Each structure stands twice: as C-alpha cells, then as structure tokens.
Short mmCIF file of C-alpha atoms in Angstrom, two decimals:
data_model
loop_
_atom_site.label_atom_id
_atom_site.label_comp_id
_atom_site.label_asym_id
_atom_site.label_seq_id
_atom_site.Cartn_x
_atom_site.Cartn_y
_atom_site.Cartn_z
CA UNK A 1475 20.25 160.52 209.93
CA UNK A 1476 22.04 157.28 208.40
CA UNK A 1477 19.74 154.34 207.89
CA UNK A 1478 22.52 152.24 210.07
CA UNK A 1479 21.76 154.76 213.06
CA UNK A 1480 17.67 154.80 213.00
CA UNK A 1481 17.74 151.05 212.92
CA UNK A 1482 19.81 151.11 215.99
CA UNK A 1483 17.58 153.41 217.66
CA UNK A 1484 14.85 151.11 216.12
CA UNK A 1485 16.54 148.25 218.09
CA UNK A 1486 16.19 149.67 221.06
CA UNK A 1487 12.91 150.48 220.55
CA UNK A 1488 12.21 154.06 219.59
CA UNK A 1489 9.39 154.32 218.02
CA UNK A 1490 10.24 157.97 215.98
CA UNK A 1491 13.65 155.86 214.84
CA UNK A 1492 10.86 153.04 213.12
CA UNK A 1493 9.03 155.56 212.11
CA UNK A 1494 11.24 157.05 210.08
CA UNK A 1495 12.65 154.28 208.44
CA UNK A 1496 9.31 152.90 208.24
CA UNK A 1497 8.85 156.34 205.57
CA UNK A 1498 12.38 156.31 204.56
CA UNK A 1499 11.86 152.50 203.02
CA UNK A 1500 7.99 152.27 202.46
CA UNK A 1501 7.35 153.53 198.71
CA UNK A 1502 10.73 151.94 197.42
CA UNK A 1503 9.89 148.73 198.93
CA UNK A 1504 6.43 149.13 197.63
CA UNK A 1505 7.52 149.88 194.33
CA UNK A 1506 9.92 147.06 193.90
CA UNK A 1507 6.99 144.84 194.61
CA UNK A 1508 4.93 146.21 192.65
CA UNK A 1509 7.32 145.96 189.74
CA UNK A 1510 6.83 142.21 190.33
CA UNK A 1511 3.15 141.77 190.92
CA UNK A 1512 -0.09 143.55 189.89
CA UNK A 1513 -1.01 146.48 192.38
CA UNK A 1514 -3.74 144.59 194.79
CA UNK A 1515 -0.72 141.59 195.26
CA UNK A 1516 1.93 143.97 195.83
CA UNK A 1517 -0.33 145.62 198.85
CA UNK A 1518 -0.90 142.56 200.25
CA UNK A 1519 2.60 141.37 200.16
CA UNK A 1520 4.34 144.60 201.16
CA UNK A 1521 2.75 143.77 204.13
CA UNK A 1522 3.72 140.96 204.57
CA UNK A 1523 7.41 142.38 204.17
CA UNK A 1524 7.07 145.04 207.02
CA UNK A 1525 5.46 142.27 209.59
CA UNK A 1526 9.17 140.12 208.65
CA UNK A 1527 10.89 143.58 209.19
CA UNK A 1528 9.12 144.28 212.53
CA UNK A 1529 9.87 140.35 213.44
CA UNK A 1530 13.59 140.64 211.88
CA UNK A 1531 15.16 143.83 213.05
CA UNK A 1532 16.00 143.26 216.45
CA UNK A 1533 17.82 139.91 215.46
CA UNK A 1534 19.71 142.23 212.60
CA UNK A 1535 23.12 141.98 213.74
CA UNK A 1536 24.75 144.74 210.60
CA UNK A 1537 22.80 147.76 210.81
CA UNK A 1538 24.47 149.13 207.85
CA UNK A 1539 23.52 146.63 205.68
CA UNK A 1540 19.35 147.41 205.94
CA UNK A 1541 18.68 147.71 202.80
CA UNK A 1542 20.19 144.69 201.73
CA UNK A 1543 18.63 143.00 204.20
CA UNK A 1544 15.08 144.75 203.40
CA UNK A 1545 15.45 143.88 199.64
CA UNK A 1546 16.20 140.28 200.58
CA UNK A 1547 12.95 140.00 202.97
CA UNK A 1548 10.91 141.54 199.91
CA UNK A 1549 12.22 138.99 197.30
CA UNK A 1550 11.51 136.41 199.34
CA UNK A 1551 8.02 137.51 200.11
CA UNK A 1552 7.53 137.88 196.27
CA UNK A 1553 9.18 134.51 195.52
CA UNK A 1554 6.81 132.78 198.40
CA UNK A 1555 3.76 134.54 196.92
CA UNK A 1556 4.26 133.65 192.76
CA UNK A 1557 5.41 129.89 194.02
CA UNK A 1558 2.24 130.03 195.78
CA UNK A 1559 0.00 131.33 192.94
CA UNK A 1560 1.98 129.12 190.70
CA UNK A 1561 0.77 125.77 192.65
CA UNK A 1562 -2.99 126.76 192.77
CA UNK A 1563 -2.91 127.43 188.94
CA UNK A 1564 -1.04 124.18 188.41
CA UNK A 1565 -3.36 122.33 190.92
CA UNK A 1566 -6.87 124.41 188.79
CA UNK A 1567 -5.06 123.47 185.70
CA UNK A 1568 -5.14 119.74 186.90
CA UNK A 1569 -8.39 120.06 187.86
CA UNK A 1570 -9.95 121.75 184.29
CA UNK A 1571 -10.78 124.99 185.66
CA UNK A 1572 -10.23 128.40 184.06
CA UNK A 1573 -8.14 131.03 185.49
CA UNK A 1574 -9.31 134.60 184.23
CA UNK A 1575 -7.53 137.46 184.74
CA UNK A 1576 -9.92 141.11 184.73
CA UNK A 1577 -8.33 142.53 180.83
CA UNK A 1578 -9.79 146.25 181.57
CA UNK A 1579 -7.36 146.04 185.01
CA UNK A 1580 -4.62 144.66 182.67
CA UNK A 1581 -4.86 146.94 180.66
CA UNK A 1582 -5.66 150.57 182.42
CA UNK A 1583 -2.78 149.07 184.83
CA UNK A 1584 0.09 148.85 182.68
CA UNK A 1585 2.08 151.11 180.42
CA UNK A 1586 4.71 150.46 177.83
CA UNK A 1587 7.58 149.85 179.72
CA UNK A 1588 5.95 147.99 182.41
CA UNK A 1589 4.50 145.37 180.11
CA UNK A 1590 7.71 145.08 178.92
CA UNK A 1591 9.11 144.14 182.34
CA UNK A 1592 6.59 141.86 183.17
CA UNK A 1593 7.23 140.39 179.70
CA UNK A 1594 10.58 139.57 181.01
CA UNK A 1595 11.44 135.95 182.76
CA UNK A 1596 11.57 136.42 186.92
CA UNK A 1597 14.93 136.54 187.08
CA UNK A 1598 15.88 138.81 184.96
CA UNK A 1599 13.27 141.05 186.09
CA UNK A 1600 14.00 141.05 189.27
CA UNK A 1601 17.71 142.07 188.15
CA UNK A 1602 16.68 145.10 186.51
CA UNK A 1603 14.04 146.38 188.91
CA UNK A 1604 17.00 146.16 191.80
CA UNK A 1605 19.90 147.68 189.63
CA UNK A 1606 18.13 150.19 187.98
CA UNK A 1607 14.85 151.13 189.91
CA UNK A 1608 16.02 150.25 192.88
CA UNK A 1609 19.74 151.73 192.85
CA UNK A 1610 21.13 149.02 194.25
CA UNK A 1611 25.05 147.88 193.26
CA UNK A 1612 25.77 144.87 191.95
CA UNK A 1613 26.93 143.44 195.30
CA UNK A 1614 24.01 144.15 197.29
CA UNK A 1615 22.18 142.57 194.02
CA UNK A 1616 24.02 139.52 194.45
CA UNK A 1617 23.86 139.49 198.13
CA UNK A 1618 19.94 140.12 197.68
CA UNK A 1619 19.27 137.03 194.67
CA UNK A 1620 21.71 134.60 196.35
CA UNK A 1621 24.36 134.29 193.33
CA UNK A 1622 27.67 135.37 192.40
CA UNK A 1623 28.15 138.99 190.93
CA UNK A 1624 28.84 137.54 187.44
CA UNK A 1625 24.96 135.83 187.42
CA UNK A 1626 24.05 139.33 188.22
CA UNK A 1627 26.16 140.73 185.57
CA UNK A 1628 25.34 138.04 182.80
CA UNK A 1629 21.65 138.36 184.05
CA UNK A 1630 21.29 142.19 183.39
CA UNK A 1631 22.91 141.62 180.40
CA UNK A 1632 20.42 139.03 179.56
CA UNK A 1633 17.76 141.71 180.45
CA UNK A 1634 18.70 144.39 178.87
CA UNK A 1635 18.80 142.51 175.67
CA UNK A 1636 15.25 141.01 176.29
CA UNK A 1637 13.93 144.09 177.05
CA UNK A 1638 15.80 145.64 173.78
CA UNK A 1639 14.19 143.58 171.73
CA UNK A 1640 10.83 143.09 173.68
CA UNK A 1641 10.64 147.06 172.60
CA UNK A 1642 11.57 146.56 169.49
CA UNK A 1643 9.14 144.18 168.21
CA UNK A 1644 6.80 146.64 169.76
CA UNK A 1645 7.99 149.42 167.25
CA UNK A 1646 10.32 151.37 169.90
CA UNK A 1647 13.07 152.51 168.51
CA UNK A 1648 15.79 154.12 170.34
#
C-alpha cells in the first residue's frame, strides 16, 4: 500500500492505516535524528516529531508528499532542540559554568564515519544525512531545508568535500 493511500485512511481515522505508517516511517525518522543528535536526544525528539505528525496529518492537504512533509517536521524538531541547547550553553557560558559531556558515551557511541558527520557544520550535515541516508531527491531536499536546489547542490558538494578531507586527515584513504 502507497504511503499517499495509508495517510488517507489515516485521515479518516483508521487506526491499522497509522499504524502502518507509524512502522513504515519510525526507524528512518529515528535514524535521521539520530544522525543529528546523540542517541538519548534523538529519543526524546523523535517524539516529539510523531506528537507534530499525530497533530499535523489531518490538516495535510497532499498525501503524496508525506515524506516530505515528515522530514520537514523532523528538521524542525532538531533545529528547535540544538537552538535550544545552544541558548542554555550560551546563557552557562555567561554565567562561568562548565558544560561536560560523559567521554566513555562519546566514545563507545560513535564510529568512524559518524564522528565524521558530526564533525561536519549543521547544514551540510543535514544535506548528506537526507540525500544519502535518507534517499531523498534533491527536490524533496530543498523542499525539506527551505532553499533552492542549487544550495542543496553546492551544499552536498560542500559536504562531500568536508567529509573527504575530514577522513583524510584521519588516515582514510579511499
């Protein structure tokens, strides 16, 4: 069954129809946020993400375009939470307190590749985790980050060289 048909059915309130996008949707969603955030954030905010889906869908007026619509609701949730985080540390920061981060969870939580995406700046992260992880086209990309195609062309291309070198400096060599 197309997504565009179970979130009909969703509209109208069949509960098997949410259920199954509900499973169709949860571990991509959950990974894209969790491409962005630590593991214990990206719980709490893919949560977040399906309560604005639940609120959301009935006012969807194009079905077929869920995912974009999905993928918008979880960059904004993401975007909301790091402004969020970003504030308090400013606002400790002002205030001479130490923010300390747990370096065993850093550590036993990341591998090579994912430090090197988190290494990346936002943006660009968030470009590569929807083209590539996420399978999503350049459009919907655009359509999802607000900006023309060409940002999200110059952006990956941005990326991918980050990343390249990122790697490099690491001693990866392709």
């Amino acid at each position: 069954m197309t997504d565009e048909l179970l979130v009909v059915r969703a509209q109208l309130g069949e509960r098997a129809a949410w259920a199954e996008l509900v499973a169709r949707w949860r571990v991509p969603v959950w990974t894209y946020v969790r491409r962005m955030l630590d593991a214990e954030r990206a719980d709490d905010v893919t949560q977040e993400i399906w309560l604005a889906v639940v609120r959301g869908l009935p006012g969807l007026r194009e079905p077929g375009r869920f995912a974009p619509w999905l993928f918008t609701i979880a960059r904004r949730s993401v975007t909301d939470r790091l402004r969020g985080e970003y504030a308090r540390e400013k606002e400790c920061l002002a205030t001479d307190e130490v923010i300390v981060e747990d370096p065993v969870e850093a550590m036993a939580d990341r591998a090579e590749l994912i430090a090197a995406l988190t290494g990346l700046p936002v943006l660009e992260r968030e470009i590569l985790v929807l083209f590539y992880l996420e399978d999503l086209s350049i459009e919907e990309c655009a359509q999802i980050c607000l900006v023309p195609a060409g940002t999200v062309k110059s952006r990956l291309n941005r990326a991918r060289r980050l990343l390249r070198e990122h790697l490099e400096e690491r001693g990866y060599r392709p």
